Tab-separated table of C-alpha atoms in Angstrom:
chain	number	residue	atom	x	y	z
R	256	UNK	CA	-57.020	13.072	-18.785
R	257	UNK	CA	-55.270	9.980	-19.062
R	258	UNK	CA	-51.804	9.659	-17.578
R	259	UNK	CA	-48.455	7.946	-20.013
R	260	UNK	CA	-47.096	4.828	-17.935
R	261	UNK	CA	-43.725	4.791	-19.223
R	262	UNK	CA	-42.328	1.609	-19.773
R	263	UNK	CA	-40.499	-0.134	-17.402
R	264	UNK	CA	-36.931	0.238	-17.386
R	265	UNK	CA	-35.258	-2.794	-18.542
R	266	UNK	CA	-33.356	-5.240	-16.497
R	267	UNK	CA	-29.463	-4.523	-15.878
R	268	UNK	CA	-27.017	-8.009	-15.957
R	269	UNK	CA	-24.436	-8.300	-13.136
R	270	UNK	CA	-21.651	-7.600	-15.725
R	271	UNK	CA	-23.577	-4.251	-16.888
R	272	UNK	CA	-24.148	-2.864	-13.309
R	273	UNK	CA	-20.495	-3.816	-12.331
R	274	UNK	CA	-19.249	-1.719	-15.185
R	275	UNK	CA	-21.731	1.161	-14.134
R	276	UNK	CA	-19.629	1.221	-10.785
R	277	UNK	CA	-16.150	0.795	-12.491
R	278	UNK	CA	-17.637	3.969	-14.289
R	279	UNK	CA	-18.707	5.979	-10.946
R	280	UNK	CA	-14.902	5.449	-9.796
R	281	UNK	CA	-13.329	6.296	-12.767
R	282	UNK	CA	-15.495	9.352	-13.224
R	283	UNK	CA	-14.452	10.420	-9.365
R	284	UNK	CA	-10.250	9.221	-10.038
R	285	UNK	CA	-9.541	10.766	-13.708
R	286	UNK	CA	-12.105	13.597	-13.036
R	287	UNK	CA	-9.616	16.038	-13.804
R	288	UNK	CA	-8.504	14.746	-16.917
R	289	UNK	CA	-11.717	15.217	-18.828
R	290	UNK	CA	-12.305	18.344	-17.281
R	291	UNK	CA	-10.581	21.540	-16.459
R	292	UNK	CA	-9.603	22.192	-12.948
R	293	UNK	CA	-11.687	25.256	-13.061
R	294	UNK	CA	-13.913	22.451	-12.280
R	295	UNK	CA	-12.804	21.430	-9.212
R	296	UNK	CA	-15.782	23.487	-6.800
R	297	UNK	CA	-18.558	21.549	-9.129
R	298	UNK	CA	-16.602	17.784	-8.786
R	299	UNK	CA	-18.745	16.402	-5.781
R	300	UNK	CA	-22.034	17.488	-7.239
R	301	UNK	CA	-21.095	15.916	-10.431
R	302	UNK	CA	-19.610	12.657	-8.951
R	303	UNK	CA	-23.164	12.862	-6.891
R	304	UNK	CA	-25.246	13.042	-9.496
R	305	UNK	CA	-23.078	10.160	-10.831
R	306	UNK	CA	-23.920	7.962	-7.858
R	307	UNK	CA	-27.710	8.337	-7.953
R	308	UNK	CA	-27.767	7.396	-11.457
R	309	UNK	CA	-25.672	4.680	-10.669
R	310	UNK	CA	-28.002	3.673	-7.589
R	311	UNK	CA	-31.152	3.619	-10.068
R	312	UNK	CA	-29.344	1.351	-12.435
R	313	UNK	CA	-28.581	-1.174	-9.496
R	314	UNK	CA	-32.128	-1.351	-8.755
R	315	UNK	CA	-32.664	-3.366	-11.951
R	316	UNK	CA	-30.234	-5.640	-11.739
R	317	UNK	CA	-30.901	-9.074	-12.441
R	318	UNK	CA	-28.760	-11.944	-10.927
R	319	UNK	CA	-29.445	-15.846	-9.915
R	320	UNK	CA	-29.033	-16.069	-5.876
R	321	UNK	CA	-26.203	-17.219	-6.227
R	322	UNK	CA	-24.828	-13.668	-7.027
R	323	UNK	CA	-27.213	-12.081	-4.155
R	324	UNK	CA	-23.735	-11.097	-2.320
R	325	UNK	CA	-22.124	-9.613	-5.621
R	326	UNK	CA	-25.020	-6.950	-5.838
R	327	UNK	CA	-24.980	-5.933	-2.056
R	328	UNK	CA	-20.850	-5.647	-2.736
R	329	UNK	CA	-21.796	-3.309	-5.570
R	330	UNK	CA	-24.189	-1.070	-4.110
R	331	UNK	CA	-21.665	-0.902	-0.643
R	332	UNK	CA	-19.029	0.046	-2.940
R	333	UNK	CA	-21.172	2.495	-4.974
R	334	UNK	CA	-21.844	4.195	-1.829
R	335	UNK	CA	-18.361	3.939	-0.872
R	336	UNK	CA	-17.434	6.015	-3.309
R	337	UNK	CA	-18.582	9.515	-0.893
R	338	UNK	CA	-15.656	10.749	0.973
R	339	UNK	CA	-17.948	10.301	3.968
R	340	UNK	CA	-19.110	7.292	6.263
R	341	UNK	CA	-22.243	5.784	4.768
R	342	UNK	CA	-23.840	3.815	7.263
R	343	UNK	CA	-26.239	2.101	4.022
R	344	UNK	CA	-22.890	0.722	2.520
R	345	UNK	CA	-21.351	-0.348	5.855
R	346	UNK	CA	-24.606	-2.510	5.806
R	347	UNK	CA	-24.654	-3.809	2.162
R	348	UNK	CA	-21.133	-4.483	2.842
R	349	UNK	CA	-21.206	-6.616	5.996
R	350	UNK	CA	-24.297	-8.789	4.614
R	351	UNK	CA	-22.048	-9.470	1.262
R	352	UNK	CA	-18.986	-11.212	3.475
R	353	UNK	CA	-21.488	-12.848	5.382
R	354	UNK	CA	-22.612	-14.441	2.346
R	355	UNK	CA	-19.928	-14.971	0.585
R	356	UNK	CA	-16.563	-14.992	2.822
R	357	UNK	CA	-13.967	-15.177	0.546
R	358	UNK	CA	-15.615	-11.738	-1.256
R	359	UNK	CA	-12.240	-10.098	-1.496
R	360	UNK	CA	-13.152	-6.742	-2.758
R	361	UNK	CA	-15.887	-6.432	-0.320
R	362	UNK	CA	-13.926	-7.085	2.675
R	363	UNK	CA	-11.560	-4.458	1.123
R	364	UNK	CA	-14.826	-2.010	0.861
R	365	UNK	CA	-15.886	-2.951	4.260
R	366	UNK	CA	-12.734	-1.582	5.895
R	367	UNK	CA	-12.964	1.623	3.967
R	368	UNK	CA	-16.085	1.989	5.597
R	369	UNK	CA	-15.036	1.337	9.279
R	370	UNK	CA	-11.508	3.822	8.227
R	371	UNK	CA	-13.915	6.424	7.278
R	372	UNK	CA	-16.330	5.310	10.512
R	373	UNK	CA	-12.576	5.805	12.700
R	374	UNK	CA	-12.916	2.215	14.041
R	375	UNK	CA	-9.078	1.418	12.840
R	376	UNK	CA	-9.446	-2.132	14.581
R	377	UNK	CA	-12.330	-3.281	12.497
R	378	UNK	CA	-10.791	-2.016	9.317
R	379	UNK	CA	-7.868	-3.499	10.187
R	380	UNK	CA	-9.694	-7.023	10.617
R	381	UNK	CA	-11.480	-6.480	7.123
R	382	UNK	CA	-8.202	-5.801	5.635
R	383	UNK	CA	-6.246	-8.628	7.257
R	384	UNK	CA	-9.186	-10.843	6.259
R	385	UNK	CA	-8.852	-10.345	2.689
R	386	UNK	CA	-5.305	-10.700	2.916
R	387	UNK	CA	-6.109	-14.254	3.713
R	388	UNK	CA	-8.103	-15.349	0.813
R	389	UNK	CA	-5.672	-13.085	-1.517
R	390	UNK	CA	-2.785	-11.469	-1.801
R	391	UNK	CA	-3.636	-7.720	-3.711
R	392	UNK	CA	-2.835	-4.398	-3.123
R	393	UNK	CA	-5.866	-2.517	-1.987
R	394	UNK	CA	-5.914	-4.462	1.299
R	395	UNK	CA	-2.010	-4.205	1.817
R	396	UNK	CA	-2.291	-0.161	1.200
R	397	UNK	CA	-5.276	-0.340	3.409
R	398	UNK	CA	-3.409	-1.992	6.355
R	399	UNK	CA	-0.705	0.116	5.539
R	400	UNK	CA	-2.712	3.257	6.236
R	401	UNK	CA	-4.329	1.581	8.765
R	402	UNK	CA	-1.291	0.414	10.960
R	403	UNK	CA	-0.138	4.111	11.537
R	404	UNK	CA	-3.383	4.874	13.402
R	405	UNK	CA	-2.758	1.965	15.650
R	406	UNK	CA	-0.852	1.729	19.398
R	407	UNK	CA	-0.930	3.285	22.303
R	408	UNK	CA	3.086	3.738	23.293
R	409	UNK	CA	5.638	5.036	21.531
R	410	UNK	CA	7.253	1.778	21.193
R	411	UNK	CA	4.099	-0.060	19.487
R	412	UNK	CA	3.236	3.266	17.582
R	413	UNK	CA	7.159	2.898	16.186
R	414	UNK	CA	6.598	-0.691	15.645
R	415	UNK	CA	3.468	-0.598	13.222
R	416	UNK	CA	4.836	2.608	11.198
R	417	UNK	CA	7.756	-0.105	10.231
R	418	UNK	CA	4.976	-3.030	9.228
R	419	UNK	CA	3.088	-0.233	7.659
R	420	UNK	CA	6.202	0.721	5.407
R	421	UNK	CA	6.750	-3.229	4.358
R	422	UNK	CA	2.965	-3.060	3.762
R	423	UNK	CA	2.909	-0.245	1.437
R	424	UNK	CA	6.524	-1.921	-0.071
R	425	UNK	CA	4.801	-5.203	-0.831
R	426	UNK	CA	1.726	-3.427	-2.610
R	427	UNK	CA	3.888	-1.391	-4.523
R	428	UNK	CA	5.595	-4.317	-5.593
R	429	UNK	CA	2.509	-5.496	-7.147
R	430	UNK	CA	1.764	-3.251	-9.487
R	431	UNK	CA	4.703	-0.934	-9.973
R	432	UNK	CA	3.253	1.865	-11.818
R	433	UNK	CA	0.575	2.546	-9.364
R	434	UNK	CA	0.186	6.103	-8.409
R	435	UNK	CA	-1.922	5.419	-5.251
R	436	UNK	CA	0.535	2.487	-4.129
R	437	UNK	CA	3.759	5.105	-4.406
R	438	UNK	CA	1.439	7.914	-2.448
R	439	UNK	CA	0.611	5.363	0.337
R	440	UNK	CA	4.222	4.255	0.410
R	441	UNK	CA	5.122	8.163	0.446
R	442	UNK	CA	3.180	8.527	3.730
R	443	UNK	CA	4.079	5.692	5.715
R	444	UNK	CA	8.077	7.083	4.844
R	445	UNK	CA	7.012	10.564	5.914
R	446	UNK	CA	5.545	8.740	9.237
R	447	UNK	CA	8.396	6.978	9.828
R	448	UNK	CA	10.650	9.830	9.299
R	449	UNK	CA	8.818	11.853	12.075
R	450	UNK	CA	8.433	8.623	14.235
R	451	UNK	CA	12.034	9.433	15.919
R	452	UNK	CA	14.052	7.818	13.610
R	453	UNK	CA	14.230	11.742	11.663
R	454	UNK	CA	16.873	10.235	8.907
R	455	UNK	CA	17.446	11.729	5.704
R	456	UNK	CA	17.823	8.866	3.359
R	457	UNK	CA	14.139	8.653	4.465
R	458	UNK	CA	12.961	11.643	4.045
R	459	UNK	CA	14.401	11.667	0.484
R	460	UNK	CA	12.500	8.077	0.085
R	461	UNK	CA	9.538	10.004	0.989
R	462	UNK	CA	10.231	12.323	-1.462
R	463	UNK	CA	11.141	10.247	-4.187
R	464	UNK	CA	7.737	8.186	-3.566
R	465	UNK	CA	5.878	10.961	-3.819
R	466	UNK	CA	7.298	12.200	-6.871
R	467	UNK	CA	6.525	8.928	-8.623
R	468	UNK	CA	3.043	8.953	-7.410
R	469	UNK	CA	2.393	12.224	-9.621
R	470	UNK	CA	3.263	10.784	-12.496
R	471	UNK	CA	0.045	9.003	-12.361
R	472	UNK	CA	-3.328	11.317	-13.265
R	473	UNK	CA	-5.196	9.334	-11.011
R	474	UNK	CA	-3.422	10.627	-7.710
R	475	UNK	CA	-1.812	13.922	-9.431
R	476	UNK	CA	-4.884	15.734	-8.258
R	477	UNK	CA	-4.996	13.871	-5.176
R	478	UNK	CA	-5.472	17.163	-2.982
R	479	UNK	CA	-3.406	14.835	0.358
R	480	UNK	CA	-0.937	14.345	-2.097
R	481	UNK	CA	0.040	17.926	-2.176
R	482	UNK	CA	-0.630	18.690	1.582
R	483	UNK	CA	1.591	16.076	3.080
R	484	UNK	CA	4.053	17.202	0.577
R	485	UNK	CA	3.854	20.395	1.270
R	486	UNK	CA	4.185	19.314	5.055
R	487	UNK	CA	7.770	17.976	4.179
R	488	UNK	CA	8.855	20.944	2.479
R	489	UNK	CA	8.099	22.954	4.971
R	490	UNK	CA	10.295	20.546	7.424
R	491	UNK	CA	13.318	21.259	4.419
R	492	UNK	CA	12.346	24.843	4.903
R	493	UNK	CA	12.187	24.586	0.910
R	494	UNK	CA	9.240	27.086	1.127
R	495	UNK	CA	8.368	27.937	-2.469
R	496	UNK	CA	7.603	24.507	-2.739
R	497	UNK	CA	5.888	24.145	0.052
R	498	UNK	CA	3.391	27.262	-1.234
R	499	UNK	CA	2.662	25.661	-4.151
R	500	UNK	CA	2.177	22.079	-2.847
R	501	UNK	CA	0.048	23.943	-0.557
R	502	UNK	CA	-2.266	26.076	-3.336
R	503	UNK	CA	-2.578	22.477	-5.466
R	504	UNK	CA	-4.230	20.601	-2.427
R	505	UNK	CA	-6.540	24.146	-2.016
R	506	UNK	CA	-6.976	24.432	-5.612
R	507	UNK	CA	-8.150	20.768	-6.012
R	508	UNK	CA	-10.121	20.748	-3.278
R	509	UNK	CA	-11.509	24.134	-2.720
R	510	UNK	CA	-13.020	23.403	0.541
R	511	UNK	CA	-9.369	21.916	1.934
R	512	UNK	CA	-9.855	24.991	4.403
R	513	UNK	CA	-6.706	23.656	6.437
R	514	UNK	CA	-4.417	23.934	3.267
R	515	UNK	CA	-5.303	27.443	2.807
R	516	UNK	CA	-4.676	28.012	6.298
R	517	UNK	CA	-1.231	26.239	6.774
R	518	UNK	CA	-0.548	28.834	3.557
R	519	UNK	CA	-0.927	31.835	5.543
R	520	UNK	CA	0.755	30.367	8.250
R	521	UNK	CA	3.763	29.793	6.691
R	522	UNK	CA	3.740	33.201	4.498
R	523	UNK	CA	3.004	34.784	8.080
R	524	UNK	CA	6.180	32.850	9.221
R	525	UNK	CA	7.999	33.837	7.046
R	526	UNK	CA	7.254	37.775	7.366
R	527	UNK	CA	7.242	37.796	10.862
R	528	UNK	CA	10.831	36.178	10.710
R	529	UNK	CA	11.754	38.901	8.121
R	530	UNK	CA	10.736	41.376	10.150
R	531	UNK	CA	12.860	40.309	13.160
R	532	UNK	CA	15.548	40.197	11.740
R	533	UNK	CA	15.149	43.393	10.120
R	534	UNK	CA	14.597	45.471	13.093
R	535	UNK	CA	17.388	43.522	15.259
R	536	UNK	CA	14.596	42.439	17.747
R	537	UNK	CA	13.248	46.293	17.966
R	538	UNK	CA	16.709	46.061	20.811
R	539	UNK	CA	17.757	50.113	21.204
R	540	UNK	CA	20.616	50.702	19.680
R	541	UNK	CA	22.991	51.380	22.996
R	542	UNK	CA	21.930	47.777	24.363
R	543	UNK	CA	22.827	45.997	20.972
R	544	UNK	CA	26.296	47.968	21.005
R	545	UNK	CA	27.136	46.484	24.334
R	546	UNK	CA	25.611	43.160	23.351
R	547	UNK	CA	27.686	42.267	20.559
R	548	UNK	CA	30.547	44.614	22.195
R	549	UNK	CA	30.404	41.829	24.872
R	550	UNK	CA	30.909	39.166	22.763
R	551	UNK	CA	34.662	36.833	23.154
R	552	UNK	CA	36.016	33.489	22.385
R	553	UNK	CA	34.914	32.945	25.917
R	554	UNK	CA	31.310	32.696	24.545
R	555	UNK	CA	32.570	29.638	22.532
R	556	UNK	CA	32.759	27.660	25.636
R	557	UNK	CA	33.679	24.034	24.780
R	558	UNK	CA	34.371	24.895	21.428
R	559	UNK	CA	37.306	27.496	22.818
R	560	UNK	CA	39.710	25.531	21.736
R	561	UNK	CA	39.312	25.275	18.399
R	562	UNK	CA	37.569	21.742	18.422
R	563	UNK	CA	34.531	19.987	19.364
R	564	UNK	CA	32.596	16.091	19.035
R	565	UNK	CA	30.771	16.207	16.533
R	566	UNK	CA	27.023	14.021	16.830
R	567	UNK	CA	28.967	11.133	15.156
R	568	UNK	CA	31.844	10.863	17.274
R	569	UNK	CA	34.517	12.998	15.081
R	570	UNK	CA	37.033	15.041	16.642
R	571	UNK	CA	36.211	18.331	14.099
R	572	UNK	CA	38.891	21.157	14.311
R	573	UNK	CA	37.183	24.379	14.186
R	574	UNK	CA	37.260	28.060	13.182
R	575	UNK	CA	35.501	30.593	14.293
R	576	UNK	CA	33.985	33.211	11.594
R	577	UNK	CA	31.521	36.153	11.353
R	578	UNK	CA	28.036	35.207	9.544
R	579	UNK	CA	28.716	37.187	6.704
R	580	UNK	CA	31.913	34.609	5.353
R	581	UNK	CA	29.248	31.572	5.560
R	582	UNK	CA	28.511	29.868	2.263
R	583	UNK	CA	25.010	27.972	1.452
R	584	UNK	CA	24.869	24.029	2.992
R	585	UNK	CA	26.734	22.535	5.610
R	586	UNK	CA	29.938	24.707	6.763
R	587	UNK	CA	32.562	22.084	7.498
R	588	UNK	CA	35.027	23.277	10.488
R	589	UNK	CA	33.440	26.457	10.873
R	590	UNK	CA	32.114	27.903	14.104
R	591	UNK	CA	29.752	31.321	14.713
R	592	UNK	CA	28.852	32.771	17.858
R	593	UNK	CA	26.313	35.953	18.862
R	594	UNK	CA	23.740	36.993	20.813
R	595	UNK	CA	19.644	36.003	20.734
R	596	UNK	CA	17.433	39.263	19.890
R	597	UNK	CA	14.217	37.890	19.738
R	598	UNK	CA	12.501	34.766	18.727
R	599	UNK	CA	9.601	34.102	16.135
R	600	UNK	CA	5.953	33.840	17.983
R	601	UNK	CA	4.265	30.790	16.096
R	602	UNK	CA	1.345	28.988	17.074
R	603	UNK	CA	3.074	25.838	15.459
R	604	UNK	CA	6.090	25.107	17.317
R	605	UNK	CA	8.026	23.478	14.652
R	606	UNK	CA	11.046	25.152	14.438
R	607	UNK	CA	11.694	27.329	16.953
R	608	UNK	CA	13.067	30.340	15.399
R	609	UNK	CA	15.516	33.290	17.090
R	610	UNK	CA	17.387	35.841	15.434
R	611	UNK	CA	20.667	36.249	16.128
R	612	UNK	CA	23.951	39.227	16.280
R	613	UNK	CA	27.140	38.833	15.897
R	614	UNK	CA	30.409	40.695	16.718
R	615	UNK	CA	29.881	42.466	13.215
R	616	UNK	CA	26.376	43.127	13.569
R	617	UNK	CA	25.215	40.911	11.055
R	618	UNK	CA	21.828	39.964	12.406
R	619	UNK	CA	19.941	36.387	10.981
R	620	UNK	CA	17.608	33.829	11.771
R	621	UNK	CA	18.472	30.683	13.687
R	622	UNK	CA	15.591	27.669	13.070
R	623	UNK	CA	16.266	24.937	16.147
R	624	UNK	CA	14.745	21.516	15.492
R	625	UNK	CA	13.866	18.494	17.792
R	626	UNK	CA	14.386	20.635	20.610
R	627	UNK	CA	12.058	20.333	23.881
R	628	UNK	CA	9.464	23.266	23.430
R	629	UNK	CA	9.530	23.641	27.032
R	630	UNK	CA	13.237	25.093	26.733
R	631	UNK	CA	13.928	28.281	24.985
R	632	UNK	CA	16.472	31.358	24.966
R	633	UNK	CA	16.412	35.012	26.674
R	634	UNK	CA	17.467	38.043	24.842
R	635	UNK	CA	21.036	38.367	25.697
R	636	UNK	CA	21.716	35.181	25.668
R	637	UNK	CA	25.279	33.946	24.491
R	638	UNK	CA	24.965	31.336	21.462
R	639	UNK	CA	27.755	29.196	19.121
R	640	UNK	CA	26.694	27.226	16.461
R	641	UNK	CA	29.524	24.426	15.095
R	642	UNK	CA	29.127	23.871	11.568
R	643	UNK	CA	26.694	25.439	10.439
R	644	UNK	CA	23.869	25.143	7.927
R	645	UNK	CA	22.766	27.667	5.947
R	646	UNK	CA	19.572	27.451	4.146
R	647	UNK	CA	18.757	29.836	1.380
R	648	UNK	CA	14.984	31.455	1.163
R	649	UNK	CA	14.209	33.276	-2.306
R	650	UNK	CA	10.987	33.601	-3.735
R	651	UNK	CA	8.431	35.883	-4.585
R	652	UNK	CA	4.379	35.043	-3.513
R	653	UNK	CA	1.061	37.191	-3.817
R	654	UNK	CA	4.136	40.369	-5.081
R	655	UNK	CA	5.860	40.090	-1.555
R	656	UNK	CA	9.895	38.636	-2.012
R	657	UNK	CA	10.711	36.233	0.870
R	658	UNK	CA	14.553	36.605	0.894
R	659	UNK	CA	17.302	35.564	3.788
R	660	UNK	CA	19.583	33.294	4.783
R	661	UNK	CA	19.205	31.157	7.894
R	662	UNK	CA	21.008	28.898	9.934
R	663	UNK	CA	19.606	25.373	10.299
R	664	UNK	CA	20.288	23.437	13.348
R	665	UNK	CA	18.793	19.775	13.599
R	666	UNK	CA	20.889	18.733	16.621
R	667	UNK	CA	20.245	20.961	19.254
R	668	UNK	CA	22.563	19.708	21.642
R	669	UNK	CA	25.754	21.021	19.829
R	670	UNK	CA	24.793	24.449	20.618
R	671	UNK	CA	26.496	26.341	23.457
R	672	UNK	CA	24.123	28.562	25.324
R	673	UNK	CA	25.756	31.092	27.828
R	674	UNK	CA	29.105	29.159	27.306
R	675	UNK	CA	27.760	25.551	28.271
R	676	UNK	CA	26.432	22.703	26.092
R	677	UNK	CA	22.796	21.896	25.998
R	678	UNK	CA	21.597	18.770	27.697
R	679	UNK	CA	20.015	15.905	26.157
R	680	UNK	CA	17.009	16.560	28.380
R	681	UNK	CA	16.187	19.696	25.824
R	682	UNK	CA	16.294	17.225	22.888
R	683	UNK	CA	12.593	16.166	21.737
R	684	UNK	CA	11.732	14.408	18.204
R	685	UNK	CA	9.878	16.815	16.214
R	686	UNK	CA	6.551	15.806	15.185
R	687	UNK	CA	4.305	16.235	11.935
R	688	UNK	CA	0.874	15.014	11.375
R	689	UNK	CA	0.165	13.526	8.251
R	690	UNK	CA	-3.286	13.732	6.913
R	691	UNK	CA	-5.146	11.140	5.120
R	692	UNK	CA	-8.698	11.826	4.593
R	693	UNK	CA	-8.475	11.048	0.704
R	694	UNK	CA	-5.689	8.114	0.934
């Protein structure tokens, strides 16, 4: 029985098999917007099945020597396009600078490679090197990304999170309606936000950067996207967004296992918190009548009589009120006092969360940020908080309503504990990892 030879498969140009990749990366960036996000557990097979056929194609292509380079660049970046180190395109990809060293895009490809490898120096040289023969936004992102993995002290670490903010500035500025530029430039703000400098007008950059960055398909179902965002809300204690940021990232990347778990955390949180405050930290009735019995302008320490510094300097008269007469956002000239019932057990130590009495019995959380986790109040212990913060939690999840007030203090050191001021040695920078696996 005689066997069919097919025919052999014709011979691919360098222009054809560099729009076969252009394909492959479109096909993995706009995936969503041909196809449903019920998709979404099926998108690496697909975008798999994508490369091999891609891979076949490059096998026939036919270029003069001259373009030898240009096909190893292509078949690196083919390979590149797994969210995985590929050791085949790390190869493909070295012998194409090699050949050719002003091969922009594959210097760009090669540090993608070492970045996913974890060797930040090499992809920072790859970067840096393209930089030189051109000026273009991939490698400015890159070393944008890049830089915040760099340095060893605090000081250096500080130093490239600043270059890596004029990086992702500069690429931005390039193309303006870039989704993944605005992302990039949303993470190096949220680093530099939890670098120590902890300003606002930063955060709100971050924010703002972010928001832009969804405007584009490409990154909208970026699942990082969602997770660092979600990582900020949670900071704002705005926690309904922070849910859903957090259920996007899972929901476009079903095996984002440490999305779904910072969910539950947070929904735990938020229960356990609930719960605190609900049963007055589980105290027996007599002690909490003698508790907040106890309680007298004494307790206000400092803030006795009637004024205190504020963080900026200010002379701020004060009053002192119950709880209940606090409004939503900042308090101006207001002062509360009571006693700690219990605090929150979290394995993430970001805020550290008490709930606390006062002389009316009005029991709420207190959420205590950039605060040394090695300090920490006793039940019974005497607190006053100058103006206040009140943040406002309502929303409903899975059935379950998540509803309270709570007092927000950023500064510890303006509390009184047991009528004396905290020391700056209990002041600590809170921290907050940013993750950037699909950046």
């Amino acid at each position: 029985m005689e066997v069919e030879e097919k025919p052999p498969r014709e011979e691919v140009s360098i222009e054809e098999a560099e729009a076969k990749v252009q394909e492959l990366y479109d096909f993995r960036d706009n995936y969503f917007e041909k196809n449903g996000i019920e998709k979404a557990p099926v998108k690496n097979q697909e975008i798999e099945a994508k490369l091999k056929e891609v891979l076949s194609i490059l096998d026939y292509v036919h270029a003069a020597p001259e373009d030898t380079a240009k096909c190893l660049y292509l078949r690196g970046k083919a390979l590149n396009v797994r969210g995985d180190f590929e050791q085949t395109a790390q190869d493909a990809l070295s012998k194409a600078v090699k050949l050719v060293p002003n091969l922009v895009e594959a210097w760009n490809a090669l540090g993608e490679c070492y970045w996913k490898k974890g060797d930040m120096a090499a992809a920072k040289n790859c970067f840096t090197g393209a930089l030189s023969h051109s000026k273009n936004k991939e490698s400015l992102r890159n070393l944008s990304m890049v830089l915040r993995q760099l340095g060893t002290e605090a000081a250096e670490k500080a130093e490239n999170v600043k270059k890596s903010v004029s990086m992702a500035k500069e690429a931005l500025s390039l193309d303006i309606s870039d989704g993944m530029s605005w992302y990039i430039l949303g993470n190096a703000y949220l680093s530099q936000f939890f670098s120590g400098t902890h300003s606002p007008p930063i955060l709100k950059q971050c924010m703002s950067a972010y928001t832009n960055a969804e405007k584009d398909p490409r990154t909208a179902s970026n699942p990082d996207l969602h997770f660092n965002r979600a990582m900020a809300y949670k900071y704002q204690e705005e926690y309904e967004h922070c849910i859903n940021d957090f259920k996007k990232a899972f929901i476009f990347d079903p095996g984002f296992q440490e999305a779904k778990e910072q969910r539950k955390k947070v929904l735990h949180y938020l229960t356990s918190t609930m719960e605190l405050v609900k049963a007055k930290g589980k105290i027996k009735a007599k002690r909490l009548t003698s508790m907040v019995q106890s309680l007298g302008d004494s307790e206000l320490g400092p803030y006795a009589g009637g004024s205190y510094t504020s963080p900026t300097g200010m002379t701020v008269k004060l009053e002192c009120v119950p709880t209940t007469e606090l409004k939503a956002g900042f308090n101006e000239g207001k002062v509360v006092m009571g006693r700690m019932v219990g605090s929150v057990a979290m394995d993430d130590p970001l805020p550290y969360t008490f709930a606390m009495i006062d002389n009316t019995g009005h029991c709420l959380p207190v959420t205590v940020y950039n605060m040394n986790m090695k300090s920490g109040f006793m039940v019974g212990d005497s607190l006053a908080i100058p103006e206040p913060f009140i943040q406002v939690t309502d929303f409903t999840e899975d059935g379950k309503v998540y509803k309270f007030e709570s007092i927000r203090v950023d500064n510890p050191v303006v509390l009184i504990v047991n009528k004396k001021k905290l020391g700056k040695n209990q002041l600590a920078p809170s921290v907050l990892s940013v993750t950037a696996k699909n950046e």
